[in-house]
mmCIF file of C-alpha atoms in Angstrom:
data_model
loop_
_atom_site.group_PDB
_atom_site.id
_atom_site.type_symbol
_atom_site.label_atom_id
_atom_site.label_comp_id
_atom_site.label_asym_id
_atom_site.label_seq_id
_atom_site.Cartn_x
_atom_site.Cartn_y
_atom_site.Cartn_z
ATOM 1 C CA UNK Z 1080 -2.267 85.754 139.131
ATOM 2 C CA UNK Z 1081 1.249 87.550 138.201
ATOM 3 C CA UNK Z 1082 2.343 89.744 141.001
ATOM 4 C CA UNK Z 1083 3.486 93.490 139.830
ATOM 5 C CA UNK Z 1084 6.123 94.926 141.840
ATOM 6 C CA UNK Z 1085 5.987 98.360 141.214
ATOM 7 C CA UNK Z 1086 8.955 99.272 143.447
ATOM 8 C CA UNK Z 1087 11.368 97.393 141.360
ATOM 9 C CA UNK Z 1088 9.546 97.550 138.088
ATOM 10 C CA UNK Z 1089 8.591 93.629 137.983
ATOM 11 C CA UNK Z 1090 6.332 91.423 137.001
ATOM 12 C CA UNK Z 1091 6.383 87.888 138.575
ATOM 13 C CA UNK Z 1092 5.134 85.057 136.750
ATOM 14 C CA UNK Z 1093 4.193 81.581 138.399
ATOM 15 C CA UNK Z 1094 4.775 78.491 136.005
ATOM 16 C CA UNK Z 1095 4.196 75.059 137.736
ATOM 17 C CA UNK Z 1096 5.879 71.787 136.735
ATOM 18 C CA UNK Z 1097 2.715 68.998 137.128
ATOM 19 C CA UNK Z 1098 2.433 65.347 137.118
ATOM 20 C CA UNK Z 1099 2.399 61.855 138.459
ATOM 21 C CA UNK Z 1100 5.123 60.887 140.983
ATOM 22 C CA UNK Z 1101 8.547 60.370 139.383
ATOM 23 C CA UNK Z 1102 7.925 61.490 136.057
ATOM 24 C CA UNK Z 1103 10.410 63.830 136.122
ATOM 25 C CA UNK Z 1104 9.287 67.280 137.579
ATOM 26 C CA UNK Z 1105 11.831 67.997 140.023
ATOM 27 C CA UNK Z 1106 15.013 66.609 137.433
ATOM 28 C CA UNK Z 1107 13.191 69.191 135.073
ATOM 29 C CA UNK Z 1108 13.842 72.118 137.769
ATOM 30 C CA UNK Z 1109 17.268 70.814 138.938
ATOM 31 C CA UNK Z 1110 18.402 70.878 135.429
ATOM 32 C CA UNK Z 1111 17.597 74.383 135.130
ATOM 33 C CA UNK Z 1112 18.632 75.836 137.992
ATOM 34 C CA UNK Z 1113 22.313 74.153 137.931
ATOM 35 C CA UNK Z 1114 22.470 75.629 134.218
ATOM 36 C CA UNK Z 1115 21.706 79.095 135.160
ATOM 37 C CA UNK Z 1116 23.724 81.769 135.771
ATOM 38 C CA UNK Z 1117 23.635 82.374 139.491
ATOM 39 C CA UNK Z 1118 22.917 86.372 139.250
ATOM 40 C CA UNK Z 1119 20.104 85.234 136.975
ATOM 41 C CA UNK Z 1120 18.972 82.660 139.195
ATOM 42 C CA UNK Z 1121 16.601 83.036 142.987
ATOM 43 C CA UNK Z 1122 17.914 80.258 145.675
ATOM 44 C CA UNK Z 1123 16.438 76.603 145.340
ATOM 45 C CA UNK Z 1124 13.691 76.498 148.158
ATOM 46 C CA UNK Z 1125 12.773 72.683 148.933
ATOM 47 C CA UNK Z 1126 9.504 70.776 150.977
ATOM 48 C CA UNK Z 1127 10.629 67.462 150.909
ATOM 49 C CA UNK Z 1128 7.545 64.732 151.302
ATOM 50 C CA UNK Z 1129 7.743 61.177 151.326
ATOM 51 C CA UNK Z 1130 8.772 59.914 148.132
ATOM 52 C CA UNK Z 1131 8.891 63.034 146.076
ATOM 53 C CA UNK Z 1132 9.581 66.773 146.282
ATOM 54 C CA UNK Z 1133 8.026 70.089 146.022
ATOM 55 C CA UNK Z 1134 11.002 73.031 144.382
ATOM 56 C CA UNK Z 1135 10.297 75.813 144.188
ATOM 57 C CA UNK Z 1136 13.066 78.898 142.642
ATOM 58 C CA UNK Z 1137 12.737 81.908 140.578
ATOM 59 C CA UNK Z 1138 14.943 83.698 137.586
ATOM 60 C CA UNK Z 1139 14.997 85.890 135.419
ATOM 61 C CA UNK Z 1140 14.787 85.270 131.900
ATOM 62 C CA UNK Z 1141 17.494 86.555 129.441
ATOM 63 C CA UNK Z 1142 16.632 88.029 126.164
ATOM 64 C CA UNK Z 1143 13.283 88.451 127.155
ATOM 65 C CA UNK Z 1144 13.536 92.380 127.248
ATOM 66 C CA UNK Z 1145 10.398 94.353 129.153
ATOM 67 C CA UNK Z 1146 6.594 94.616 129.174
ATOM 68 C CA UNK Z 1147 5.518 98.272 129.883
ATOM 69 C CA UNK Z 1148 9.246 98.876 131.205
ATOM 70 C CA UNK Z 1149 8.915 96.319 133.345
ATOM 71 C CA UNK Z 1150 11.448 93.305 133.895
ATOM 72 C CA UNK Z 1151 9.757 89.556 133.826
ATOM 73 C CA UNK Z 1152 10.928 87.244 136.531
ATOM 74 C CA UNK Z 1153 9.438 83.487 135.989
ATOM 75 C CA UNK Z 1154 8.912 81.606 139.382
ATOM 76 C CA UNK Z 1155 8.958 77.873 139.045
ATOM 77 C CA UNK Z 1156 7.383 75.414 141.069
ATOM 78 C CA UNK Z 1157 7.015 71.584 140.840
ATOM 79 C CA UNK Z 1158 4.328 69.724 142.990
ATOM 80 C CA UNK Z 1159 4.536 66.277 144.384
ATOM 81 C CA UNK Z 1160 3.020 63.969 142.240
ATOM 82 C CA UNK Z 1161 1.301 61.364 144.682
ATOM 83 C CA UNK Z 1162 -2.337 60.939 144.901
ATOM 84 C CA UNK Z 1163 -2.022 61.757 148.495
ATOM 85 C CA UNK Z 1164 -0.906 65.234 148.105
ATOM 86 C CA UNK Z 1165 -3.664 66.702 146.212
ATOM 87 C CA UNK Z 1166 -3.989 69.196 148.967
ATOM 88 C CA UNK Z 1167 -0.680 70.450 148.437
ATOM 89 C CA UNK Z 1168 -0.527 70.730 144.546
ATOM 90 C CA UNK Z 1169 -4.266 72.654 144.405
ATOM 91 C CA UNK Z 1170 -2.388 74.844 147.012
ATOM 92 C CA UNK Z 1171 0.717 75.058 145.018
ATOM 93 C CA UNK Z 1172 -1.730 75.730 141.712
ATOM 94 C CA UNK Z 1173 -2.919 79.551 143.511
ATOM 95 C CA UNK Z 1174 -1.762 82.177 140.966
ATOM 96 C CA UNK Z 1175 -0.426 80.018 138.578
ATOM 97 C CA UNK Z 1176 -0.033 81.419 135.247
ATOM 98 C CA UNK Z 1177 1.569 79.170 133.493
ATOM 99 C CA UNK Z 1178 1.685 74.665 133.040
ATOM 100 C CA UNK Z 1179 4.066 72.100 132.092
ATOM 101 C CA UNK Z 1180 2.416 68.633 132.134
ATOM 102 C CA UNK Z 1181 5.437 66.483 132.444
ATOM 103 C CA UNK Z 1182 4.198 62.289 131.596
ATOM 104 C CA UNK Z 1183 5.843 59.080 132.102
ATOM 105 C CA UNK Z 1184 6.484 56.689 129.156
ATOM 106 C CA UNK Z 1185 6.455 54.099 131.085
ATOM 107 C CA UNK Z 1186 3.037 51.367 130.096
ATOM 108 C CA UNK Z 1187 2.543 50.723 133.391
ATOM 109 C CA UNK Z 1188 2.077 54.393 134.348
ATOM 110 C CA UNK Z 1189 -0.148 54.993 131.445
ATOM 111 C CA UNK Z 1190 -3.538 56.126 133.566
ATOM 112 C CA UNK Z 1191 -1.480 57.314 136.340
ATOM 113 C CA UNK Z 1192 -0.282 60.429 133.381
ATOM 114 C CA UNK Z 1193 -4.490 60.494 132.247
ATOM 115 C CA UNK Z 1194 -5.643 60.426 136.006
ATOM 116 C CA UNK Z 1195 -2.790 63.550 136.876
ATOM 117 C CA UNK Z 1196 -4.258 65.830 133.565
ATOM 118 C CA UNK Z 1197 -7.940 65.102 135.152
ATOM 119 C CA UNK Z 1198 -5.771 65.837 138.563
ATOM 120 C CA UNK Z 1199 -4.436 69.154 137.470
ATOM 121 C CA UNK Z 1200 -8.480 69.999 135.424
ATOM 122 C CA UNK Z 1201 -10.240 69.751 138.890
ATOM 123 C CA UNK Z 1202 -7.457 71.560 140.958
ATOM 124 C CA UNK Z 1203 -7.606 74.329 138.888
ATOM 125 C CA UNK Z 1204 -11.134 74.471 138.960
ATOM 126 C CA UNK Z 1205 -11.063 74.720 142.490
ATOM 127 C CA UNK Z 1206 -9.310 78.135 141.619
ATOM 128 C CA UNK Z 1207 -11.791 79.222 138.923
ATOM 129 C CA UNK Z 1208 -9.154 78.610 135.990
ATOM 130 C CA UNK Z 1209 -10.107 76.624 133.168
ATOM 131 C CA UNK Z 1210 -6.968 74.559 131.829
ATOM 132 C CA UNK Z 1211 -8.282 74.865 128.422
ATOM 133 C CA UNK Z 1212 -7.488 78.885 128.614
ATOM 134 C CA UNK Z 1213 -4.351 78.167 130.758
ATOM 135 C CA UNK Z 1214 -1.042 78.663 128.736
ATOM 136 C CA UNK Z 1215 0.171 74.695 128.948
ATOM 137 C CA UNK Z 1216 3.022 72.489 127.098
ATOM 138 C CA UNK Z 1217 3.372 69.021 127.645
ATOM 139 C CA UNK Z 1218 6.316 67.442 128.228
ATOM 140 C CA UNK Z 1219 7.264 63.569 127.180
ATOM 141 C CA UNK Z 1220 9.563 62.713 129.147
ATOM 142 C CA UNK Z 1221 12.586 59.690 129.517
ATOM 143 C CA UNK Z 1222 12.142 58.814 125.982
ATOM 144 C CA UNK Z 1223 15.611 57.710 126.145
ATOM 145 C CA UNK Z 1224 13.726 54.220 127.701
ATOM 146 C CA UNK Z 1225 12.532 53.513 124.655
ATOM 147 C CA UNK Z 1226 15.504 52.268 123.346
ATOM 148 C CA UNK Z 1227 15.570 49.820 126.351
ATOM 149 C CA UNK Z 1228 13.583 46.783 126.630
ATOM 150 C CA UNK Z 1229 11.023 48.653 129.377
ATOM 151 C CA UNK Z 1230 7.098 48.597 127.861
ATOM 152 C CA UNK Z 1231 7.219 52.077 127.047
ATOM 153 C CA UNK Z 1232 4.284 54.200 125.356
ATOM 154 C CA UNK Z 1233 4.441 55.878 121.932
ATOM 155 C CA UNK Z 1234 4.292 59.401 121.324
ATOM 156 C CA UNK Z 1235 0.747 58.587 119.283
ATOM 157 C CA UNK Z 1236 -0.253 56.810 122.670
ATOM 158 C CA UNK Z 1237 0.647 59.703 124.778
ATOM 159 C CA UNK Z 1238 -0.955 62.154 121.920
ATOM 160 C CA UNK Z 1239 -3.833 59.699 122.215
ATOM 161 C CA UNK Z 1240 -4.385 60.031 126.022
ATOM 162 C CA UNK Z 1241 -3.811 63.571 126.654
ATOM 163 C CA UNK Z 1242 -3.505 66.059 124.068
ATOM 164 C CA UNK Z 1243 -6.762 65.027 122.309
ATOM 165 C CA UNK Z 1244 -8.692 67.762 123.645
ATOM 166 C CA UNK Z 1245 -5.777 70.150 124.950
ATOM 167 C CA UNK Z 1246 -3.946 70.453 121.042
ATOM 168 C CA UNK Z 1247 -1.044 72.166 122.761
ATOM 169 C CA UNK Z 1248 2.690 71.930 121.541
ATOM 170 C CA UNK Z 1249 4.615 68.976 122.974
ATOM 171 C CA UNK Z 1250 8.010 68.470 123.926
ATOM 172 C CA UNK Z 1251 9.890 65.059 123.472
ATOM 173 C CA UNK Z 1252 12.773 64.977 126.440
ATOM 174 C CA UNK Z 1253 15.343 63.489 128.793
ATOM 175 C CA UNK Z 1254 15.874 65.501 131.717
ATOM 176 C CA UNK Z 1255 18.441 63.895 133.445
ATOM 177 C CA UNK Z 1256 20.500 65.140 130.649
ATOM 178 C CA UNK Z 1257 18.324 68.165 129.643
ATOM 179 C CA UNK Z 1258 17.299 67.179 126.173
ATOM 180 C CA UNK Z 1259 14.283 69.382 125.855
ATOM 181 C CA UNK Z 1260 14.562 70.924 128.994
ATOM 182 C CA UNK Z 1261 15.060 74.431 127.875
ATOM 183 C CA UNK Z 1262 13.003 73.617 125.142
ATOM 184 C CA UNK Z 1263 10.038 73.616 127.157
ATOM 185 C CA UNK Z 1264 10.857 76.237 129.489
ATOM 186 C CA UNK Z 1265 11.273 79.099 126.478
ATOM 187 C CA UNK Z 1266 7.743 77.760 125.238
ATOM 188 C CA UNK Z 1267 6.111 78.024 128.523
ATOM 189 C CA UNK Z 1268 7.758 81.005 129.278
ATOM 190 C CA UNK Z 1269 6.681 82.892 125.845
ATOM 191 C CA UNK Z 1270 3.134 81.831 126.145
ATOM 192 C CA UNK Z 1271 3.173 82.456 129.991
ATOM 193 C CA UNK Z 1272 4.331 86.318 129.245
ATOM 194 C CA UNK Z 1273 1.771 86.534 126.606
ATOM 195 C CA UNK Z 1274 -1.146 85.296 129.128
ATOM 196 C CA UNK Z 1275 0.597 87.709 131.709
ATOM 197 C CA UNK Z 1276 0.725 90.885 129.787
ATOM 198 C CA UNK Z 1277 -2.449 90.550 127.656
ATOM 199 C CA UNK Z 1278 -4.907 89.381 130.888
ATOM 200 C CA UNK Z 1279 -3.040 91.835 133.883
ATOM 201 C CA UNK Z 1280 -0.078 93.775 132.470
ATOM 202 C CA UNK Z 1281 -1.207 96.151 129.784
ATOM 203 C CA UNK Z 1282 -4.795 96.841 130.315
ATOM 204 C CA UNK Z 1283 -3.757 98.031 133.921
ATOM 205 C CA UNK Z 1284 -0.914 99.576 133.625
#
């Protein structure tokens, strides 16, 4: 749930970055916090854990403008992705208002991206939030391996596996150079604010 700060005329917003292990999260979040402005821009808290990384940084959207006067600050979070942290990332999930579902287009990680969306559907149950009501992107991510030799999975495949059901907007990118970084964050952050304003923001204030 969005936190209002009524003292500085705020409204917090919690988008988390989820997915398998090294499918790009954390690159996603680096990216945009090395691209931001620095007076637009909380500092880059990290949990390191073995293998992968939890981020976690907030900012303050430009062009945005304000909700009932107030300012919108978007607070971003990645998990890590290993099937032995799924304490942490239904922890990390409290008060999230917004997804990104970044996948791996690598074959051999195909079920490891299905078995993180059924991942991400049971952790949020265990917060009484329904993904299918949940403002959520996807994000394709290191498509630039398809132009290698690497098995790598089509868009149709990834459609296949886990936007059947979801119908959400995707987001074809390579984060190590930010193709479709920003992309995704301005879609996220647009549907977040919606889901933000229309569920807490203007019915109670």
């Amino acid at each position: 749930m969005a936190l209002i700060d009524l003292s500085k005329k705020e409204v917090h917003c919690k988008v988390v970055y989820y997915g398998p292990g090294r499918c790009g999260k954390t690159t996603n979040l680096l990216y945009i916090h090395e691209a931001m402005a620095e007076k637009d821009r909380g500092k880059m808290l990290t949990i390191d854990t073995k293998g992968d990384r939890t981020l976690f940084f907030d900012l303050l959207p430009l062009n945005l403008g304000k909700i009932s006067g107030f300012d919108i600050r978007i607070q971003l979070y990645t998990v890590p992705g290993q099937v032995m942290y799924e304490a942490t990332r239904a922890l990390v999930l409290k008060g999230v208002d917004g997804l990104v579902y970044v996948a791996d287009p690598l074959k051999v990680r195909q079920e490891r991206n299905i078995e993180g969306l059924a991942d991400l559907k049971r952790n949020l149950e265990k917060h009484n939030l329904d993904m299918m009501k949940m403002p959520l992107v996807l994000q394709y991510n290191k498509r630039d391996l398809c132009d290698t030799p690497v098995p790598t999975l089509t868009i149709e495949d990834l459609e296949k596996d886990l936007n059947s059901e979801l119908k959400t907007v995707y987001f074809e990118a390579v984060a190590t150079t930010g193709i479709g970084v920003f992309e995704t964050l301005t879609e996220i952050t647009k549907r977040t604010v919606r889901y933000v304003a229309e569920k807490h923001l203007l019915t109670k204030i």
